[in-house]
Short mmCIF file of C-alpha atoms and ligand atoms in Angstrom, two decimals:
data_model
loop_
_atom_site.label_atom_id
_atom_site.label_comp_id
_atom_site.label_asym_id
_atom_site.label_seq_id
_atom_site.Cartn_x
_atom_site.Cartn_y
_atom_site.Cartn_z
CA MET A 1286 0.02 0.01 0.01
CA ASN A 1287 2.93 2.35 0.59
CA SER A 1288 4.63 4.32 -2.20
CA GLU A 1289 8.32 5.01 -2.49
CA ILE A 1290 9.11 8.76 -2.88
CA ILE A 1291 12.18 9.26 -5.04
CA TYR A 1292 13.93 12.62 -5.66
CA ARG A 1293 15.73 12.29 -9.01
CA PRO A 1294 16.69 14.46 -11.98
CA TRP A 1295 13.97 14.35 -14.64
CA SER A 1296 16.40 13.19 -17.33
CA ASN A 1297 17.23 10.06 -15.28
CA VAL A 1298 13.53 9.32 -14.77
CA CYS A 1299 12.98 9.60 -18.53
CA GLU A 1300 15.74 7.02 -19.14
CA GLU A 1301 14.01 4.60 -16.71
CA LEU A 1302 10.66 5.16 -18.39
CA LEU A 1303 12.15 4.51 -21.86
CA GLU A 1304 13.26 1.06 -20.68
CA GLN A 1305 9.62 0.24 -19.81
CA LYS A 1306 8.07 1.74 -22.93
CA ASP A 1307 6.25 -1.42 -24.00
CA SER A 1308 4.15 -1.62 -20.82
CA ILE A 1309 3.43 2.01 -19.98
CA TYR A 1310 0.54 4.36 -20.73
CA PHE A 1311 0.83 8.07 -20.00
CA VAL A 1312 -1.69 10.59 -18.63
CA ILE A 1313 0.03 13.99 -19.03
CA ASP A 1314 -0.90 17.59 -18.27
CA SER A 1315 -0.38 19.39 -21.63
CA LYS A 1316 1.18 22.39 -19.83
CA VAL A 1317 4.34 20.36 -19.13
CA ARG A 1318 4.83 19.42 -22.79
CA THR A 1319 8.03 21.55 -23.09
CA HIS A 1320 9.66 19.46 -20.32
CA LEU A 1321 9.15 16.23 -22.27
CA PRO A 1322 11.83 14.59 -24.42
CA SER A 1323 10.77 14.02 -28.02
CA TRP A 1324 10.23 10.27 -27.53
CA ILE A 1325 7.48 10.98 -24.95
CA GLN A 1326 5.96 13.83 -26.98
CA THR A 1327 5.45 11.46 -29.90
CA PHE A 1328 4.63 8.37 -27.85
CA PRO A 1329 1.49 6.64 -29.17
CA LYS A 1330 -0.07 5.78 -25.80
CA ILE A 1331 -0.75 9.20 -24.20
CA TYR A 1332 -3.92 10.78 -22.86
CA TRP A 1333 -3.33 14.57 -22.78
CA VAL A 1334 -5.09 16.59 -20.09
CA LEU A 1335 -5.76 20.15 -21.28
CA ASP A 1336 -7.60 21.72 -18.34
CA PRO A 1337 -6.94 19.43 -15.33
CA GLU A 1338 -9.47 20.46 -12.70
CA ARG A 1339 -12.32 20.71 -15.26
CA GLU A 1340 -11.34 17.36 -16.76
CA LYS A 1341 -11.07 15.57 -13.40
CA ASN A 1342 -14.39 13.90 -14.03
CA LEU A 1343 -16.12 10.69 -15.12
CA LYS A 1344 -16.21 11.64 -18.77
CA SER A 1345 -12.40 11.84 -18.86
CA LEU A 1346 -12.14 8.54 -17.02
CA GLU A 1347 -14.23 6.92 -19.73
CA LEU A 1348 -12.14 8.55 -22.49
CA ILE A 1349 -8.91 7.36 -20.88
CA ALA A 1350 -10.27 3.81 -20.46
CA GLU A 1351 -11.50 3.70 -24.07
CA ALA A 1352 -8.22 5.05 -25.50
CA PHE A 1353 -6.03 2.72 -23.45
CA VAL A 1354 -8.18 -0.37 -24.00
CA LYS A 1355 -8.07 0.27 -27.75
CA SER A 1356 -4.26 0.49 -27.61
CA GLY A 1357 -4.02 -2.82 -25.77
CA ILE A 1358 -3.73 -2.03 -22.03
CA SER A 1359 -3.65 -5.14 -19.83
CA ARG A 1360 -3.49 -5.91 -16.12
CA SER A 1361 0.31 -5.97 -16.30
CA SER A 1362 0.46 -2.45 -17.80
CA LYS A 1363 1.30 0.64 -15.82
CA ILE A 1364 -0.14 4.15 -15.94
CA ILE A 1365 2.39 7.00 -15.61
CA ALA A 1366 0.77 10.27 -14.43
CA ILE A 1367 2.71 13.48 -15.15
CA GLY A 1368 1.02 16.65 -13.91
CA GLY A 1369 -0.41 18.54 -10.96
CA GLY A 1370 -2.73 17.15 -8.32
CA ALA A 1371 -5.79 17.16 -10.59
CA THR A 1372 -4.01 15.09 -13.23
CA THR A 1373 -2.54 12.60 -10.72
CA ASP A 1374 -5.96 12.28 -9.01
CA LEU A 1375 -7.59 11.52 -12.38
CA ALA A 1376 -4.85 9.16 -13.62
CA GLY A 1377 -4.70 7.42 -10.24
CA PHE A 1378 -8.44 6.86 -10.26
CA ALA A 1379 -8.12 5.46 -13.82
CA ALA A 1380 -5.42 3.10 -12.52
CA ALA A 1381 -7.66 2.10 -9.58
CA THR A 1382 -10.60 1.22 -11.82
CA ILE A 1383 -9.28 0.03 -15.20
CA MET A 1384 -9.38 -3.79 -15.14
CA ARG A 1385 -10.17 -3.55 -11.39
CA GLY A 1386 -6.87 -1.89 -10.65
CA ILE A 1387 -3.47 -1.70 -12.30
CA HIS A 1388 -0.14 -0.31 -11.19
CA TRP A 1389 0.71 3.37 -11.58
CA VAL A 1390 3.53 5.86 -10.99
CA SER A 1391 3.04 9.48 -10.09
CA ILE A 1392 5.26 12.31 -11.31
CA PRO A 1393 3.95 15.55 -9.73
CA THR A 1394 4.74 18.76 -11.58
CA THR A 1395 3.36 21.42 -9.22
CA LEU A 1396 4.62 22.38 -5.82
CA LEU A 1397 1.23 21.51 -4.36
CA ALA A 1398 1.28 18.01 -5.86
CA MET A 1399 4.90 17.48 -4.68
CA VAL A 1400 3.99 18.24 -1.04
CA ASP A 1401 0.46 16.81 -0.94
CA GLY A 1402 -1.75 16.19 -3.99
CA SER A 1403 0.17 13.32 -5.58
CA LEU A 1404 1.13 11.59 -2.30
CA GLY A 1405 -0.75 9.19 -0.03
CA GLY A 1406 -2.79 7.17 -2.53
CA LYS A 1407 -6.12 8.99 -2.32
CA VAL A 1408 -7.37 9.32 -5.92
CA ALA A 1409 -10.64 10.76 -7.10
CA VAL A 1410 -12.76 12.58 -9.68
CA ASN A 1411 -15.30 15.33 -9.13
CA ILE A 1412 -19.02 15.04 -9.92
CA PRO A 1413 -21.42 17.98 -10.26
CA LEU A 1414 -22.56 17.51 -6.64
CA GLY A 1415 -19.12 18.00 -5.20
CA LYS A 1416 -15.33 17.61 -5.35
CA ASN A 1417 -13.67 14.20 -5.02
CA LEU A 1418 -16.99 12.44 -4.39
CA LEU A 1419 -15.96 9.40 -6.48
CA GLY A 1420 -12.62 7.98 -5.53
CA ALA A 1421 -10.50 5.18 -4.15
CA PHE A 1422 -7.44 4.46 -2.06
CA HIS A 1423 -4.89 3.24 -4.64
CA ALA A 1424 -1.29 4.16 -3.95
CA PRO A 1425 1.20 4.63 -6.81
CA ASP A 1426 4.18 2.21 -6.72
CA LYS A 1427 6.53 5.18 -6.90
CA VAL A 1428 6.38 8.97 -6.74
CA TYR A 1429 9.25 10.62 -8.62
CA ILE A 1430 9.85 14.21 -7.57
CA CYS A 1431 11.77 16.14 -10.22
CA GLU A 1432 12.20 19.76 -9.22
CA GLU A 1433 12.87 20.89 -12.83
CA PHE A 1434 9.09 21.02 -13.32
CA LEU A 1435 8.81 23.93 -10.88
CA ASN A 1436 10.70 26.24 -13.27
CA SER A 1437 7.63 26.76 -15.44
CA LEU A 1438 5.06 27.13 -12.63
CA SER A 1439 3.16 30.42 -12.50
CA VAL A 1440 3.39 32.71 -9.45
CA LEU A 1441 -0.23 31.85 -8.58
CA GLU A 1442 0.40 28.07 -8.66
CA THR A 1443 3.60 28.49 -6.62
CA GLN A 1444 1.61 30.42 -4.03
CA SER A 1445 -0.97 27.65 -4.07
CA GLY A 1446 1.70 25.11 -3.15
CA LYS A 1447 2.88 27.40 -0.36
CA GLY A 1448 -0.73 27.54 0.92
CA GLU A 1449 -0.62 23.78 1.44
CA ILE A 1450 2.87 24.08 3.02
CA LEU A 1451 1.40 26.56 5.49
CA LYS A 1452 -0.90 23.76 6.66
CA TYR A 1453 2.07 21.57 7.54
CA GLY A 1454 3.51 24.47 9.56
CA PHE A 1455 0.60 23.97 11.99
CA LEU A 1456 0.88 20.21 12.09
CA SER A 1457 4.63 19.87 12.64
CA LEU A 1458 6.81 22.02 14.85
CA ASP A 1459 9.87 21.11 12.76
CA ILE A 1460 8.23 22.36 9.58
CA ARG A 1461 7.02 25.50 11.38
CA GLU A 1462 10.64 26.14 12.34
CA MET A 1463 11.86 25.68 8.75
CA ILE A 1464 9.20 28.11 7.45
CA LEU A 1465 10.02 30.76 10.02
CA ASN A 1466 13.78 30.35 9.32
CA GLN A 1467 12.92 30.85 5.63
CA ASP A 1468 14.76 27.67 4.67
CA LYS A 1469 14.92 26.83 0.96
CA ILE A 1470 11.52 25.83 -0.39
CA ASP A 1471 12.78 22.53 -1.80
CA LEU A 1472 13.96 21.51 1.72
CA ILE A 1473 10.65 22.55 3.27
CA SER A 1474 8.72 20.67 0.60
CA MET A 1475 10.77 17.49 1.22
CA ALA A 1476 9.93 17.77 4.93
CA CYS A 1477 6.24 18.14 4.09
CA ALA A 1478 6.25 15.11 1.77
CA LYS A 1479 8.07 13.08 4.47
CA TYR A 1480 5.51 14.17 7.06
CA LYS A 1481 2.58 13.15 4.82
CA LYS A 1482 4.27 9.83 3.93
CA GLU A 1483 4.79 8.88 7.55
CA LEU A 1484 1.19 9.75 8.44
CA THR A 1485 -0.35 7.95 5.44
CA ASP A 1486 1.85 4.88 5.81
CA ARG A 1487 0.48 4.56 9.36
CA ASP A 1488 -3.15 5.30 8.46
CA PHE A 1489 -3.61 4.63 4.73
CA ARG A 1490 -7.44 4.48 4.85
CA GLU A 1491 -7.94 7.57 7.01
CA LYS A 1492 -9.35 5.74 10.04
CA GLY A 1493 -7.26 7.83 12.44
CA ASP A 1494 -4.63 10.59 12.37
CA ARG A 1495 -4.56 11.00 8.57
CA ILE A 1496 -7.58 13.20 8.92
CA PHE A 1497 -5.30 15.92 10.39
CA LEU A 1498 -4.18 16.61 6.82
CA ASN A 1499 -7.69 17.99 6.23
CA LEU A 1500 -6.92 21.06 8.38
CA GLY A 1501 -8.57 24.04 6.63
CA HIS A 1502 -10.24 21.87 4.00
CA THR A 1503 -13.88 22.14 5.17
CA LEU A 1504 -14.03 25.80 4.32
CA GLY A 1505 -11.16 25.47 1.85
CA HIS A 1506 -13.02 23.25 -0.62
CA ALA A 1507 -15.99 25.61 -0.47
CA PHE A 1508 -13.77 28.70 -1.16
CA GLU A 1509 -12.03 26.79 -3.98
CA SER A 1510 -15.27 25.99 -5.80
CA THR A 1511 -17.20 29.21 -5.14
CA LEU A 1512 -14.40 31.75 -5.58
CA ARG A 1513 -12.60 29.70 -8.23
CA ILE A 1514 -9.18 30.04 -6.66
CA PRO A 1515 -6.35 27.44 -6.62
CA HIS A 1516 -6.59 24.62 -4.09
CA GLY A 1517 -3.68 25.60 -1.85
CA LEU A 1518 -4.73 29.28 -1.56
CA ALA A 1519 -8.21 28.07 -0.67
CA VAL A 1520 -6.78 25.83 2.03
CA ALA A 1521 -4.70 28.68 3.50
CA MET A 1522 -7.89 30.78 3.54
CA GLY A 1523 -9.86 27.88 5.05
CA ILE A 1524 -7.36 27.60 7.90
CA ASN A 1525 -7.53 31.37 8.53
CA TYR A 1526 -11.34 31.43 8.70
CA ILE A 1527 -11.70 28.28 10.79
CA PHE A 1528 -9.46 29.96 13.41
CA LYS A 1529 -11.51 33.16 13.09
CA ILE A 1530 -14.83 31.37 13.46
CA PHE A 1531 -13.64 29.45 16.52
CA GLU A 1532 -11.99 32.61 17.92
CA LEU A 1533 -8.53 30.98 18.22
CA HIS A 1534 -6.55 34.24 18.48
CA GLY A 1535 -3.15 32.71 19.27
CA LEU A 1536 -3.38 30.48 16.19
CA LEU A 1537 -4.46 33.45 14.07
CA ALA A 1538 -1.27 35.26 15.05
CA GLU A 1539 0.73 32.15 14.06
CA TRP A 1540 -1.14 32.01 10.75
CA LYS A 1541 -0.05 35.54 9.96
CA LYS A 1542 3.60 34.87 10.89
CA LEU A 1543 3.75 31.69 8.76
CA ALA A 1544 1.89 33.26 5.82
CA LEU A 1545 4.22 36.29 5.81
CA SER A 1546 7.29 34.09 6.06
CA LEU A 1547 6.10 32.07 3.07
CA GLY A 1548 5.38 35.27 1.10
CA LEU A 1549 1.69 34.46 0.72
CA PRO A 1550 -0.59 37.27 -0.50
CA ILE A 1551 -2.48 37.82 2.77
CA GLU A 1552 -4.91 40.36 1.30
CA LYS A 1553 -6.05 37.84 -1.32
CA LEU A 1554 -6.86 35.35 1.46
CA GLN A 1555 -9.73 37.42 2.81
CA VAL A 1556 -13.31 37.18 1.53
CA GLN A 1557 -13.45 41.00 1.06
CA ALA A 1558 -11.05 40.58 -1.89
CA TYR A 1559 -13.73 38.70 -3.85
CA SER A 1560 -16.76 40.54 -5.23
CA GLN A 1561 -18.27 37.16 -6.16
CA PHE A 1562 -18.26 35.94 -2.50
CA SER A 1563 -21.66 34.65 -1.54
CA LEU A 1564 -22.48 33.22 1.89
CA THR A 1565 -25.34 31.15 0.44
CA LYS A 1566 -23.06 29.56 -2.16
CA LEU A 1567 -20.41 28.91 0.51
CA ILE A 1568 -22.96 27.11 2.73
CA ASN A 1569 -24.36 25.10 -0.17
CA ALA A 1570 -20.87 24.02 -1.24
CA MET A 1571 -20.03 22.84 2.30
CA ARG A 1572 -23.33 20.99 2.57
CA ALA A 1573 -22.58 19.14 -0.67
CA ASP A 1574 -18.96 18.45 0.22
CA LYS A 1575 -19.81 17.13 3.63
CA LYS A 1576 -22.24 14.48 2.33
CA LYS A 1577 -19.29 12.17 2.88
CA ASP A 1578 -19.46 12.59 6.66
CA GLY A 1579 -23.23 12.05 7.21
CA GLN A 1580 -24.99 14.07 9.94
CA ASP A 1581 -21.80 15.08 11.73
CA ILE A 1582 -18.88 17.08 10.48
CA GLN A 1583 -15.26 16.52 11.56
CA ILE A 1584 -13.32 19.75 11.88
CA VAL A 1585 -9.57 19.61 12.48
CA LEU A 1586 -8.47 22.16 15.10
CA LEU A 1587 -5.34 22.56 17.22
CA LYS A 1588 -4.81 22.53 20.96
CA ASP A 1589 -1.53 24.24 20.25
CA MET A 1590 1.02 24.37 17.40
CA GLY A 1591 1.82 20.80 16.35
CA GLU A 1592 -1.13 19.39 18.33
CA PRO A 1593 -4.06 18.79 16.04
CA PHE A 1594 -7.31 17.13 17.14
CA VAL A 1595 -10.66 16.40 15.61
CA CYS A 1596 -13.76 18.28 16.71
CA ARG A 1597 -16.98 16.47 15.81
CA LEU A 1598 -19.99 18.74 15.41
CA ASP A 1599 -23.52 18.44 14.11
CA LEU A 1600 -23.35 19.72 10.50
CA GLU A 1601 -26.28 22.14 10.89
CA GLN A 1602 -24.86 23.51 14.11
CA PHE A 1603 -21.50 24.13 12.40
CA LEU A 1604 -23.16 25.79 9.35
CA LYS A 1605 -25.16 28.05 11.67
CA LYS A 1606 -21.84 29.13 13.27
CA VAL A 1607 -20.47 29.93 9.81
CA GLU A 1608 -23.62 31.85 8.84
CA GLU A 1609 -23.39 33.94 11.97
CA TYR A 1610 -19.75 34.88 11.48
CA ASP A 1611 -19.68 38.70 11.04
CA GLU A 1612 -17.20 38.99 8.19
CA PHE A 1613 -19.33 36.71 6.01
CA LYS A 1614 -22.49 38.78 6.58
CA SER A 1615 -21.02 42.19 5.67
N1 NAD B 2313 -5.25 13.10 -3.60
C1 NAD B 2313 -4.91 13.93 -2.60
O1 NAD B 2313 -4.54 13.50 -1.50
C2 NAD B 2313 -4.95 15.40 -2.83
C3 NAD B 2313 -4.45 16.28 -1.87
C4 NAD B 2313 -4.45 17.66 -2.14
C5 NAD B 2313 -5.02 18.10 -3.36
N2 NAD B 2313 -5.51 17.19 -4.26
C6 NAD B 2313 -6.11 17.66 -5.51
O2 NAD B 2313 -5.08 18.27 -6.27
C7 NAD B 2313 -5.68 19.27 -7.12
C8 NAD B 2313 -4.86 20.53 -6.94
O3 NAD B 2313 -3.56 20.27 -7.39
P1 NAD B 2313 -2.71 21.30 -8.22
O4 NAD B 2313 -2.68 22.59 -7.53
O5 NAD B 2313 -1.42 20.63 -8.60
O6 NAD B 2313 -3.70 21.50 -9.46
P2 NAD B 2313 -3.66 21.22 -11.05
O7 NAD B 2313 -3.32 19.82 -11.35
O8 NAD B 2313 -4.98 21.72 -11.53
O9 NAD B 2313 -2.50 22.18 -11.55
C9 NAD B 2313 -2.61 23.55 -11.41
C10 NAD B 2313 -2.28 24.31 -12.76
O10 NAD B 2313 -0.87 24.19 -13.01
C11 NAD B 2313 -0.65 23.70 -14.32
N3 NAD B 2313 0.64 23.01 -14.28
C12 NAD B 2313 0.92 21.78 -13.75
N4 NAD B 2313 2.26 21.57 -13.76
C13 NAD B 2313 2.80 22.69 -14.30
C14 NAD B 2313 4.14 23.07 -14.56
N5 NAD B 2313 5.20 22.30 -14.17
N6 NAD B 2313 4.37 24.27 -15.16
C15 NAD B 2313 3.33 25.08 -15.48
N7 NAD B 2313 2.02 24.80 -15.23
C16 NAD B 2313 1.80 23.60 -14.64
C17 NAD B 2313 -1.89 22.84 -14.62
O11 NAD B 2313 -2.11 22.72 -15.98
C18 NAD B 2313 -2.97 23.71 -13.95
O12 NAD B 2313 -3.37 24.74 -14.82
C19 NAD B 2313 -7.11 19.39 -6.71
O13 NAD B 2313 -7.92 18.69 -7.64
C20 NAD B 2313 -7.15 18.71 -5.35
O14 NAD B 2313 -8.42 18.18 -5.08
C21 NAD B 2313 -5.48 15.90 -4.00
#
């Protein structure tokens, strides 16, 4: 169930892939095309993803299955996913379902996917009723992290990755220290990946502590879908507002310190920055997202830095608390 995380130059990974060319099938984000050697660009068995989050759906799953079955995929084949978290989620879900599950390898190309999205074996697609509502636990055999991909990432997507790194700053005192020391981002991201690997190796199916990784995600997913902002920025915003709603002033001060140290755009992480913000849409998005949890909702909070715990609340009671929060009403 556990994946190996390997830090390796991209050119070396390409050589390894070339040796396996008869058995591999690629799912690749088209935005990383310029990073690909010509043999991959012209490889016959590729499914190109043009707009990852919009294509992370059942239609794409069907198209991938059809294309790969027509080109002879079998249970001994392997899917190689190259892209951000949306592409690795989609490709991983294809690997989990095609022929009842085949092997796959993940090659994350965004900072967010390198620290979180492509790790831990949760794979999924979105349906109109909510994000990640159809999914599976299906770990890749290997995750290759090749930092060369970060060179072409936009400022916004780099910030998104840092938003998810901010989350780890609350979960681990060591990572908090690295962020505040302004260590190099590649070192911080390796520490985040290691933290997630240790947690998910212990609790692959999210029966226990793995849920701590959802810090900020209850509101975060709702901000992501209603404000149409990148996942990691929505998570950073979700963490900020969960602390505001629960009046955790000490943690709010920590949030500001960590966000400033990471160079996050604090003003863009407030609802006032978005003219399209709608409390009704936010509540509806949370209601849809939380279908997974039934009547109750599990909110990750912290007793102190590095000490997360789960607070179980009645969903309606929690939504009422959100509705009554002043900043959302004005
Ligand atoms: N499975 C999990 O455990 C998990 C955890 C966190 C997030 N996620 C999922 O991950 C997704 C968010 O991940 P993401 O932020 O990587 O999103 P993404 O895959 O949508 O990528 C973001 C943007 O960056 C582009 N891109 C990718 N690599 C690039 C590169 N090297 N250079 C230039 N552009 C590049 C993509 O085309 C896209 O436009 C969401 O769907 C979220 O639900 C999954």
